[in-house]
Coordinates of C-alpha atoms and ligand atoms in Angstrom, one line a residue:
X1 CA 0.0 0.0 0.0
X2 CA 2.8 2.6 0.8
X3 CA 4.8 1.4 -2.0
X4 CA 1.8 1.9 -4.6
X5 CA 1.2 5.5 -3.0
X6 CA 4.9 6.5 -3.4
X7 CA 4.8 5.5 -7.2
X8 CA 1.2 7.2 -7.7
X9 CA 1.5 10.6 -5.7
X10 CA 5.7 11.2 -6.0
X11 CA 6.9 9.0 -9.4
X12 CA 9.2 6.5 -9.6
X13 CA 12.1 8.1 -7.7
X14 CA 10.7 8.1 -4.4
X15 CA 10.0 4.0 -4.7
X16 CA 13.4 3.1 -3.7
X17 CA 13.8 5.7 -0.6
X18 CA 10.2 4.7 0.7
X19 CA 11.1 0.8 0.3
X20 CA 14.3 1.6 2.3
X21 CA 12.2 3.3 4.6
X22 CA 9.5 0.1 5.0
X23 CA 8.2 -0.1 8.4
X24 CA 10.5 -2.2 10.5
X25 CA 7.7 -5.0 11.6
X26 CA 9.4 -6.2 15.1
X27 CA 11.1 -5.3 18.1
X28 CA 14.7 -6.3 17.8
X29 CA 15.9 -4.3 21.1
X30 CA 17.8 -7.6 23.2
X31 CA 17.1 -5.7 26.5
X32 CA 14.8 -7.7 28.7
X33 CA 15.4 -6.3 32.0
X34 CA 15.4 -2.7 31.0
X35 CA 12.4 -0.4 31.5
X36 CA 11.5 2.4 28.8
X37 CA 10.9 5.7 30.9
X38 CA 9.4 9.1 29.2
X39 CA 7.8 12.0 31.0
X40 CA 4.3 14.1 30.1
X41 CA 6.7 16.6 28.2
X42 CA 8.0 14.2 25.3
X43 CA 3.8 13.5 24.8
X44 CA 2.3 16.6 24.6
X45 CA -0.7 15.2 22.6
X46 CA -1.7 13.1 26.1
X47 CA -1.1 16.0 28.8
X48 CA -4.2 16.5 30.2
X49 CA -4.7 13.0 30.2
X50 CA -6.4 11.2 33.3
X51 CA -3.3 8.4 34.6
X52 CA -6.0 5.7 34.4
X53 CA -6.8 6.6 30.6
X54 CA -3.2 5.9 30.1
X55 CA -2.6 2.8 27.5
X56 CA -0.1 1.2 25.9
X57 CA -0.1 -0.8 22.7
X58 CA 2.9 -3.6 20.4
X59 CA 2.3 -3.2 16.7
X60 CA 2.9 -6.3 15.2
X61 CA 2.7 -8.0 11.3
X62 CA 0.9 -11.7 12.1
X63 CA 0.6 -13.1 8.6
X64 CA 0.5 -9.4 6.7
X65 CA -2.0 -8.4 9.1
X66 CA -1.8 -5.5 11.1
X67 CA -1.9 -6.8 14.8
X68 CA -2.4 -4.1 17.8
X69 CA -1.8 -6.2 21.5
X70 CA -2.9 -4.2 25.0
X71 CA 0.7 -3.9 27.0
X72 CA 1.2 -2.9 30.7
X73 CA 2.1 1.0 31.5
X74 CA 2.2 3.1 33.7
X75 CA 2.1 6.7 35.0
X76 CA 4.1 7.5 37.9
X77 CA 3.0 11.1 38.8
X78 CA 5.6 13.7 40.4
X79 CA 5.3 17.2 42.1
X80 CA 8.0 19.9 43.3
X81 CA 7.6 19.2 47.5
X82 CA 9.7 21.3 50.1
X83 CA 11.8 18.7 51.9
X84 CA 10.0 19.9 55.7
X85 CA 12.0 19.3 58.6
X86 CA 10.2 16.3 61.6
X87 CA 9.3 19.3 64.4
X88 CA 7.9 16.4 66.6
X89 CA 5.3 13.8 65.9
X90 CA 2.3 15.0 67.0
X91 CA 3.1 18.5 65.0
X92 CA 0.0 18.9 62.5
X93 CA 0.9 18.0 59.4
X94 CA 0.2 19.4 55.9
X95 CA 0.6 17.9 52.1
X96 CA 3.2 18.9 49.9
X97 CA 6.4 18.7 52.4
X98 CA 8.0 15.1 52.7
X99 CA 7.9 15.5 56.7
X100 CA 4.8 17.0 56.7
X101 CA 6.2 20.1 58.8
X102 CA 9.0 22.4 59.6
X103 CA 9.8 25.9 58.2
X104 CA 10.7 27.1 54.4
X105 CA 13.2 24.2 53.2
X106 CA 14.6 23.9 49.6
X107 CA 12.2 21.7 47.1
X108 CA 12.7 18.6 45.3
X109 CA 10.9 16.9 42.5
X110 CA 9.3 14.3 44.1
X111 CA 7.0 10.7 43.7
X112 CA 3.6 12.2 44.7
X113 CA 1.7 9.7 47.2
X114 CA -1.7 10.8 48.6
X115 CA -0.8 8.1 51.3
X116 CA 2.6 10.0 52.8
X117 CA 2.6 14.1 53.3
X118 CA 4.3 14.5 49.8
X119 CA 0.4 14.5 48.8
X120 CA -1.4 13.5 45.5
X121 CA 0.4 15.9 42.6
X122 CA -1.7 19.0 42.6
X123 CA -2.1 18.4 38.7
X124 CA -4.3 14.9 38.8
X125 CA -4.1 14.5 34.9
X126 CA -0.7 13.6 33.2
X127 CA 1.1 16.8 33.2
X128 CA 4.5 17.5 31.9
X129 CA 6.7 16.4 35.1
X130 CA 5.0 12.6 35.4
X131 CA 6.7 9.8 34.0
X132 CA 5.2 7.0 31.9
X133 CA 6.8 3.3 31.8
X134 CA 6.9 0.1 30.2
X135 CA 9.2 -2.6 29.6
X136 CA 11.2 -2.5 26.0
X137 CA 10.7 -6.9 26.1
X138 CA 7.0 -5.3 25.5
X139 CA 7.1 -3.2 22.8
X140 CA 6.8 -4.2 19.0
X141 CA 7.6 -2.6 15.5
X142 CA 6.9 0.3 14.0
X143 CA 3.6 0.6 12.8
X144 CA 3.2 1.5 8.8
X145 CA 1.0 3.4 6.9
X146 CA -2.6 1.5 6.9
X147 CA -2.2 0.1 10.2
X148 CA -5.2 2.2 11.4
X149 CA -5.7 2.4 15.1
X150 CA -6.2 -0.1 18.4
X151 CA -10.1 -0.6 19.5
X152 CA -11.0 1.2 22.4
X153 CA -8.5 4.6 22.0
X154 CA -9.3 8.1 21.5
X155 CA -8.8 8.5 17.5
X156 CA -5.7 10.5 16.5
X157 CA -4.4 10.5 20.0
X158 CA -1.5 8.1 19.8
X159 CA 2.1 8.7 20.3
X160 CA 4.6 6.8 18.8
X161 CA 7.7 5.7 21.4
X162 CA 10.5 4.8 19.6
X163 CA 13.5 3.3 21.6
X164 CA 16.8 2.2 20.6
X165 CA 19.8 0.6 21.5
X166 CA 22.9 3.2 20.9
X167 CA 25.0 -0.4 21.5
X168 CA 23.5 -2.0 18.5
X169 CA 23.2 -0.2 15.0
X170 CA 19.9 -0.6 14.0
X171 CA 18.1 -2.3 17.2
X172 CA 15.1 -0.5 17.6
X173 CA 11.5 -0.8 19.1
X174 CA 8.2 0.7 18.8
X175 CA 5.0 1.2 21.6
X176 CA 1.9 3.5 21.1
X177 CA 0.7 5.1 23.7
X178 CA -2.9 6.4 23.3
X179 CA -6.0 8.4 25.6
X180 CA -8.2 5.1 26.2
X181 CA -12.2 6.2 25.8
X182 CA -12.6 4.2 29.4
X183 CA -13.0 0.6 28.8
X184 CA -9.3 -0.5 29.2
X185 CA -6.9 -1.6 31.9
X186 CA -3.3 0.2 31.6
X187 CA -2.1 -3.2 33.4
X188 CA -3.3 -4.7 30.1
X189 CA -3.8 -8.1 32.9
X190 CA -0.6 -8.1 33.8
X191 CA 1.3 -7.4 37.2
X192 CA 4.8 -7.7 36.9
X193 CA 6.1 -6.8 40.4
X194 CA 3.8 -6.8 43.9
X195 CA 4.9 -4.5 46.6
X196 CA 3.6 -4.5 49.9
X197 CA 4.5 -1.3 52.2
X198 CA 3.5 -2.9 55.7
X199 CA 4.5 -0.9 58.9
X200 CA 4.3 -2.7 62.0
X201 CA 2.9 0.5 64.5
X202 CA -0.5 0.7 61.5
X203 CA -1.2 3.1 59.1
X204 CA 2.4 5.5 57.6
X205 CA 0.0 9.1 58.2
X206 CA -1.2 8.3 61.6
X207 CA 1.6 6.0 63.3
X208 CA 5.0 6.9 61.9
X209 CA 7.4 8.8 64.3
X210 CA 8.6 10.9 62.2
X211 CA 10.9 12.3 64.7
X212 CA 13.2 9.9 66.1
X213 CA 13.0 5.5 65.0
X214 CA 13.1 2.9 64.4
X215 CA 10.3 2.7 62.6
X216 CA 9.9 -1.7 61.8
X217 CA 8.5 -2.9 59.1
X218 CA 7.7 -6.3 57.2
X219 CA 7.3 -4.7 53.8
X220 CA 8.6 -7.2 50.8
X221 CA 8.7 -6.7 47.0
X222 CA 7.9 -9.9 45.2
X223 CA 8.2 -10.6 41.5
X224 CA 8.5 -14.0 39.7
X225 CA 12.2 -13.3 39.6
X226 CA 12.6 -12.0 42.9
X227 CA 11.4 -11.3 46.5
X228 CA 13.1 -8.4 48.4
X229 CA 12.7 -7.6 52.0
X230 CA 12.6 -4.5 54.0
X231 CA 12.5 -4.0 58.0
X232 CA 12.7 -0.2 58.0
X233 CA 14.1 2.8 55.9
X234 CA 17.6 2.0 54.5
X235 CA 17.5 -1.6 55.9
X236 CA 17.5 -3.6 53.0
X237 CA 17.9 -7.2 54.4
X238 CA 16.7 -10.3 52.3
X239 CA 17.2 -11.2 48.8
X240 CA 15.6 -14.4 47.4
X241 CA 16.2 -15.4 43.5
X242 CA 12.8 -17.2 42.9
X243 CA 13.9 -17.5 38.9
X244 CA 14.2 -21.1 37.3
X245 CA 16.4 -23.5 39.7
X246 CA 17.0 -21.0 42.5
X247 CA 16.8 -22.2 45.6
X248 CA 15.2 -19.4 47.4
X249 CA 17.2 -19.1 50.1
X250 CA 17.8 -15.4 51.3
X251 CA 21.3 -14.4 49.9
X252 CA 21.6 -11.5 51.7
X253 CA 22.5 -9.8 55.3
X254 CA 22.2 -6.1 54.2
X255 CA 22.4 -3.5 51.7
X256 CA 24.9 -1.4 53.9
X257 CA 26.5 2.0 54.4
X258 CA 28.7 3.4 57.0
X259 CA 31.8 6.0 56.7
X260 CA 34.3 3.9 57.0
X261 CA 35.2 0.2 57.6
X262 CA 35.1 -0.9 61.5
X263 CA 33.1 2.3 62.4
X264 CA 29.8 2.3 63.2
X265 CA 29.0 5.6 64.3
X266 CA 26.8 6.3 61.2
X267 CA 25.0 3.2 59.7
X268 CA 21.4 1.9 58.0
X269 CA 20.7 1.2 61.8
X270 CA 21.5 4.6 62.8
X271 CA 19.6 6.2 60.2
X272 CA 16.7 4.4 60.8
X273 CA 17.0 5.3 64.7
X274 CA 16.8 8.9 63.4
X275 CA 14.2 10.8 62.0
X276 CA 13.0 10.1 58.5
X277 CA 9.8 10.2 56.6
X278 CA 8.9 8.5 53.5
X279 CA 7.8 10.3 49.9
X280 CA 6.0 7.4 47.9
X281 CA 5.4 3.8 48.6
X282 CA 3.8 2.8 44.9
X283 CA 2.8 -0.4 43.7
X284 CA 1.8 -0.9 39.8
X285 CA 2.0 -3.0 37.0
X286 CA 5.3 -2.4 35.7
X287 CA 7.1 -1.1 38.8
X288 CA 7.1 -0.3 42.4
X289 CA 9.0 2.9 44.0
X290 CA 9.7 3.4 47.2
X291 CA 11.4 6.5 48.6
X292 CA 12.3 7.8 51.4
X293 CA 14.5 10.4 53.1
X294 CA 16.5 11.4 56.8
X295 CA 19.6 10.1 57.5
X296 CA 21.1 11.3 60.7
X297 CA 22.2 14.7 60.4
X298 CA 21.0 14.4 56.5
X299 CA 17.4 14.6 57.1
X300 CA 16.8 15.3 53.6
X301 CA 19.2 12.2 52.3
X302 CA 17.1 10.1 50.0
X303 CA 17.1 6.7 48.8
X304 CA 14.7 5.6 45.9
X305 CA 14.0 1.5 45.6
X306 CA 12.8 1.2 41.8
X307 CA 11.8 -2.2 41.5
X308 CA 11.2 -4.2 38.4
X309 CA 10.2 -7.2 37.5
X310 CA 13.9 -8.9 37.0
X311 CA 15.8 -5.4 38.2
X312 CA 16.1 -3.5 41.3
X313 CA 17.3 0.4 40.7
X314 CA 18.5 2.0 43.8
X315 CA 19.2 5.3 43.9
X316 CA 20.8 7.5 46.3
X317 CA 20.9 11.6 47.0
X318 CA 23.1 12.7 49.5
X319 CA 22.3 15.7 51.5
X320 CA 24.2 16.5 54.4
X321 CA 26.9 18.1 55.5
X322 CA 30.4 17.8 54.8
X323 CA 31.5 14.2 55.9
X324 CA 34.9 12.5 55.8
X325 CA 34.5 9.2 53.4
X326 CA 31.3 7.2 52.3
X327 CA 31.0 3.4 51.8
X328 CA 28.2 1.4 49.6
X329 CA 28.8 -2.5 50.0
X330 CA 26.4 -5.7 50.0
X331 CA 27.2 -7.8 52.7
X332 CA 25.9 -11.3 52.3
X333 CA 24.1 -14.0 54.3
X334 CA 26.2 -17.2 55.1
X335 CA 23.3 -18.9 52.8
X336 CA 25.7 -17.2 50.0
X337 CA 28.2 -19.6 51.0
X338 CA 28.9 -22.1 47.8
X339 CA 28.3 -19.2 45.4
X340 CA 30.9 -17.6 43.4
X341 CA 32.1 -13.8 43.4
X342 CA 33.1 -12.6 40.4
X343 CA 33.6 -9.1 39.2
X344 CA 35.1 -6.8 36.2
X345 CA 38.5 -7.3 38.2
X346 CA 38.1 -10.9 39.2
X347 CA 36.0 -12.4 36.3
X348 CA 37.6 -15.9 36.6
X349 CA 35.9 -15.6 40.5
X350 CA 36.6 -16.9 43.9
X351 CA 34.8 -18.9 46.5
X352 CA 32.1 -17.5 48.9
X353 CA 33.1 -19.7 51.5
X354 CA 33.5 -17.2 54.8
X355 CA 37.7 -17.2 53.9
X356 CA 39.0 -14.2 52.3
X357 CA 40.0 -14.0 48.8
X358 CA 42.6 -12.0 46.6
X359 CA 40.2 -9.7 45.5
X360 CA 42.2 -6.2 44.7
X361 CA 41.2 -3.0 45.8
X362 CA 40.4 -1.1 41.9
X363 CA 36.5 -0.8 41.6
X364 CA 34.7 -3.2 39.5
X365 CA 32.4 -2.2 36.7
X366 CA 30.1 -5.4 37.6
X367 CA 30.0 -7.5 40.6
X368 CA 28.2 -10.8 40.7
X369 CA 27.2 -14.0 42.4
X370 CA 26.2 -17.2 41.4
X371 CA 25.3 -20.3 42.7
X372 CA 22.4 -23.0 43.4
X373 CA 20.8 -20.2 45.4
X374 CA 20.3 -17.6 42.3
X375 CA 22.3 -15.6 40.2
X376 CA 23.2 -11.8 41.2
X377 CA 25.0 -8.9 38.6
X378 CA 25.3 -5.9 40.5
X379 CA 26.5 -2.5 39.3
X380 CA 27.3 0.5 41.3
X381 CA 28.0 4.1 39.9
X382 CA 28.3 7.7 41.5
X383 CA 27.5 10.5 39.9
X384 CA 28.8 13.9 41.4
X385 CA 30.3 17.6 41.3
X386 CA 32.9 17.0 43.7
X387 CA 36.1 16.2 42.1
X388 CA 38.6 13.1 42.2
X389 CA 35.4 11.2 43.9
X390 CA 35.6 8.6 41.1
X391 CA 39.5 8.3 41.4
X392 CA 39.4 8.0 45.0
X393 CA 37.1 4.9 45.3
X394 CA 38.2 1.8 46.0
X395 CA 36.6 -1.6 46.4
X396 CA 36.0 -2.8 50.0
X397 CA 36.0 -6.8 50.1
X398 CA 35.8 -9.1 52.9
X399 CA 34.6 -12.7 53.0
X400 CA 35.2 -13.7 56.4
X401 CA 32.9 -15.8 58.9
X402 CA 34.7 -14.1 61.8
X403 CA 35.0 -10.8 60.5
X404 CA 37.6 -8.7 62.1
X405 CA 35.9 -5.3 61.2
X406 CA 32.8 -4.4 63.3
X407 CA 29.5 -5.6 61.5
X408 CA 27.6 -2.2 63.2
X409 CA 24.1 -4.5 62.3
X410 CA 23.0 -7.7 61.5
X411 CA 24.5 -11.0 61.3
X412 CA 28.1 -11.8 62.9
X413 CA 29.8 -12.5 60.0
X414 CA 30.8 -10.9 56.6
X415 CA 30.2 -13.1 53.9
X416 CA 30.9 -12.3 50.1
X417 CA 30.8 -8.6 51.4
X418 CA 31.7 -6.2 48.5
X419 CA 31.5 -2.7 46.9
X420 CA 32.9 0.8 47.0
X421 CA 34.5 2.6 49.3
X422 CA 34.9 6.5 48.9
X423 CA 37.4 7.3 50.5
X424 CA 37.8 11.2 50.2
X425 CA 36.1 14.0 52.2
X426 CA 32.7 15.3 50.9
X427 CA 32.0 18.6 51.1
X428 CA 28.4 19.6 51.8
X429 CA 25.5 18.5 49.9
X430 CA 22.5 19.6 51.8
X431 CA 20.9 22.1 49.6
X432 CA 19.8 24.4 52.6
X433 CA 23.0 25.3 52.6
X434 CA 24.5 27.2 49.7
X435 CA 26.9 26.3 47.3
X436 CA 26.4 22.5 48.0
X437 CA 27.8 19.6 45.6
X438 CA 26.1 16.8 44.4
X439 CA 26.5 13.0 45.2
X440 CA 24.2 10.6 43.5
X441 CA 24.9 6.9 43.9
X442 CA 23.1 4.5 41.8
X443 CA 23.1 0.5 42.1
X444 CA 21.3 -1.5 40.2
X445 CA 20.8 -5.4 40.8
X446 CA 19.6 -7.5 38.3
X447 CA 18.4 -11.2 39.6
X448 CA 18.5 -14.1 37.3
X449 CA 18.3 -18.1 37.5
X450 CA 21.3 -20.1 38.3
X451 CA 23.6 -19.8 34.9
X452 CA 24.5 -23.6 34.1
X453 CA 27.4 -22.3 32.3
X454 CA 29.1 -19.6 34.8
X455 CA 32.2 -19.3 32.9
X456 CA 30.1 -16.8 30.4
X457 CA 29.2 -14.8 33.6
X458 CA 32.1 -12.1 32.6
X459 CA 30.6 -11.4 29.4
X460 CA 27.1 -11.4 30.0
X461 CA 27.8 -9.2 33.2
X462 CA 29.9 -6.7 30.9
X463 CA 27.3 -6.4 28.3
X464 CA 24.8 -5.7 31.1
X465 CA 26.8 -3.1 32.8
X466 CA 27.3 -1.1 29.1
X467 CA 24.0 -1.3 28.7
X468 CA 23.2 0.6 32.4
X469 CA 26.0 3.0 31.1
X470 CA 24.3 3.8 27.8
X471 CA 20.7 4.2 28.0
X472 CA 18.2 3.4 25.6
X473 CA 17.6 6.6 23.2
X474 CA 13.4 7.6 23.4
X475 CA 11.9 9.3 21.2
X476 CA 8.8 10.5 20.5
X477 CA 6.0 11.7 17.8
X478 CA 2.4 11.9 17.2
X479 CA 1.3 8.6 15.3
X480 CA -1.1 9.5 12.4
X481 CA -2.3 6.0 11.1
Ligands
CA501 CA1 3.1 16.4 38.0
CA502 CA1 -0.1 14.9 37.3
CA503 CA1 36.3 -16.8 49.9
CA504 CA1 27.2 -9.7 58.0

């Protein structure tokens, strides 16, 4: 049909450029894991939009035939709130600061929750700030000229998201997003990931002390992958791979950040014991968020838990003042034991067995474990203004059942424990100072079925980790069928 139209309307020259140009009929983006994330601004043709009218379609050729298939999205909505500061529990509270109280702080854009005092966003429809997501494994090709539109969508108001794979020449994928007229589910039937924010003194608004913790939870993230565990802000303390042959068994003691090794001064257990608040405990189809801020004498330090169906994102703003040294490591349960560490700098691996290992101090670019209990690639990145931060980190490794530097929290030994240590002073980052840098850490952990064939670990883990470093390109434009 195209082809026929470029030889009627625009002569014979134009066949050849249009054939070149034929619509490319799948998705050939090898990304499984990786979400596709675009905000209200890149589809201006769906602001205004209510978030539950929000739909997602794959374009697909099945036999010649035009073929339009319902897939899961969702809007995540955000709004500038004032970080607040905890001025005592029973302080009345209003929306739109993360604590709920305290005098004129700096702003942040935030995960709105009507459930915490970030509040709802004032804007309910999609508006430019809110993010939309789905998965790239869902999205299709490009649909052509004559592929008309999906049933149950607003005519003429789809948008075309194109992502592609600067890795790959050519690897490319297509989704529609469209207004739905009210009949359809954005979960399209499916629910990838299942959060459940549980805290155990009752409801967040009414029993949190937002002034001084802890503050215990049994919250837990499951997906068919994974099932993550939480006990309070920053205490991040069970992993189970539930993916093919794992055995299920949690892998992990903690998720764990102090200053320094053997000091214990400032922890996840001491930040927990302080005050804190939490911005956005969501739970949808595609992913869960949860987000969350105080840290000691960093009330507005923030760590955001995006969680996927095969991939947790964490990501970490420093605020505070200046501080000497930083450390990001996973320390692992002794149920780790009989996995194998391996990592950019040690990619033939070594033995999680509770005896240390020659495992050198230059910082990996991947991590991973694997074993009968699941497989693990971790990567962990900073990004920041202060200077030389990169050049002065270091990995910290220790694999030790009696470990000679304090644990400061949870079990008594430190098992397959690994990850960076920053080891130069950081000036302030609390914006309510002025002139404050910027530290953002972000780890991602990917879970995955036993590999039967570990020696491939150090090229599938490399691959992974260049893709986290170069992003999938989105781009956007109004689809007219
Ligand atoms: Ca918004
Ligand atoms: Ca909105
Ligand atoms: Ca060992
Ligand atoms: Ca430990």
């Amino acid at each position: 049909m195209r082809r026929m139209v470029g030889i009627t309307a625009l002569g014979v020259l134009l066949v050849v450029g249009l054939t070149a140009c034929e619509p490319q009929p799948t998705n050939t983006v090898t990304r499984p894991s990786s979400p596709v994330v675009t905000t209200g601004s890149k589809l201006p043709s769906l602001v205004g939009t209510a978030p539950g009218r929000v739909v997602a379609f794959r374009h697909t050729l099945v036999g010649g035939e035009a073929t339009w298939t319902q897939i899961p999205v969702q809007v995540d909505e955000r709004r500038m709130a004032a970080f607040g500061y905890p001025n005592g529990d029973s302080e009345p509270k209003v929306s739109g600061k993360v604590y709920g109280a305290g005098n004129a702080t700096p702003a942040a854009l935030q995960y709105a929750d009507p459930n915490t005092w970030v509040g709802a966003d004032p804007d309910p429809k999609l508006d430019a700030d809110d993010q939309v997501v789905f998965m790239a494994a869902d999205g299709g090709g490009q649909a052509g000229e004559g592929s008309g539109e999906p049933t149950g969508v607003v005519p003429g108001s789809g948008v075309a998201v194109r992502f592609a794979d600067p890795r790959a020449e050519g690897q490319q994928g297509w989704a529609y997003l469209y207004a739905s007229t009210g009949g359809l589910d954005p979960a399209a039937g499916q629910d990838y990931v299942d959060y459940d924010f549980v805290l155990t003194s009752g409801t967040y608004k009414d029993t949190y002390h937002w002034g001084t913790g802890p503050n215990p939870e049994t919250s837990r993230v499951v997906t068919p992958t994974y099932r993550i565990d939480f006990t309070d802000r920053w205490m991040e303390t069970s992993w189970k791979v539930l993916a093919g042959s794992a055995t299920g068994v949690d892998v992990l003691d903690g998720h764990k950040n102090q200053f320094a090794p053997n000091y214990c001064g400032r922890s996840n257990a001491t930040f927990a014991g302080g005050e804190g608040a939490f911005v956005a405990n969501i739970d949808g189809p595609v992913r869960a968020i949860r987000s969350y801020i105080g840290a000691n004498s960093g009330p507005s330090s923030q760590r955001t838990h995006l969680l996927y169906r095969d991939r947790e994102d964490v990501i970490t703003n420093l605020r505070v003042h200046a501080i000497p040294a930083i450390m990001d490591f996973l320390d692992y349960s002794v149920a780790a034991k009989g996995m194998t560490y391996r990592s950019s700098t040690v990619p033939g691996g070594v033995a999680v067995d509770g005896t240390d290992d020659p495992v050198g101090t230059a910082l990996p670019t991947w991590e991973s474990l694997n074993g009968p209990q699941g497989r693990i690639f971790t990567s962990n990145t900073f990004s920041t203004s202060v200077p030389g931060l990169a050049a002065a980190t270091t990995e910290y490794y220790r694999d030790q059942t009696t470990p000679t530097d304090s644990q400061c929290w949870g079990d008594t030994s430190m098992i397959g424990a690994s990850g960076a240590f920053v080891q130069k002073a950081i000036p302030n980052t609390d914006p309510s100072s002025s002139g404050y840098a910027t530290v953002t850490a972000k780890r991602v952990n990917l879970f995955a079925a036993p590999l039967a064939n570990p020696s491939k670990i150090p090229a599938y883990a490399a691959d992974w980790s260049a893709d986290l470093a170069t992003p999938l390109e989105v781009t956007t434009s109004d689809y007219q069928p």
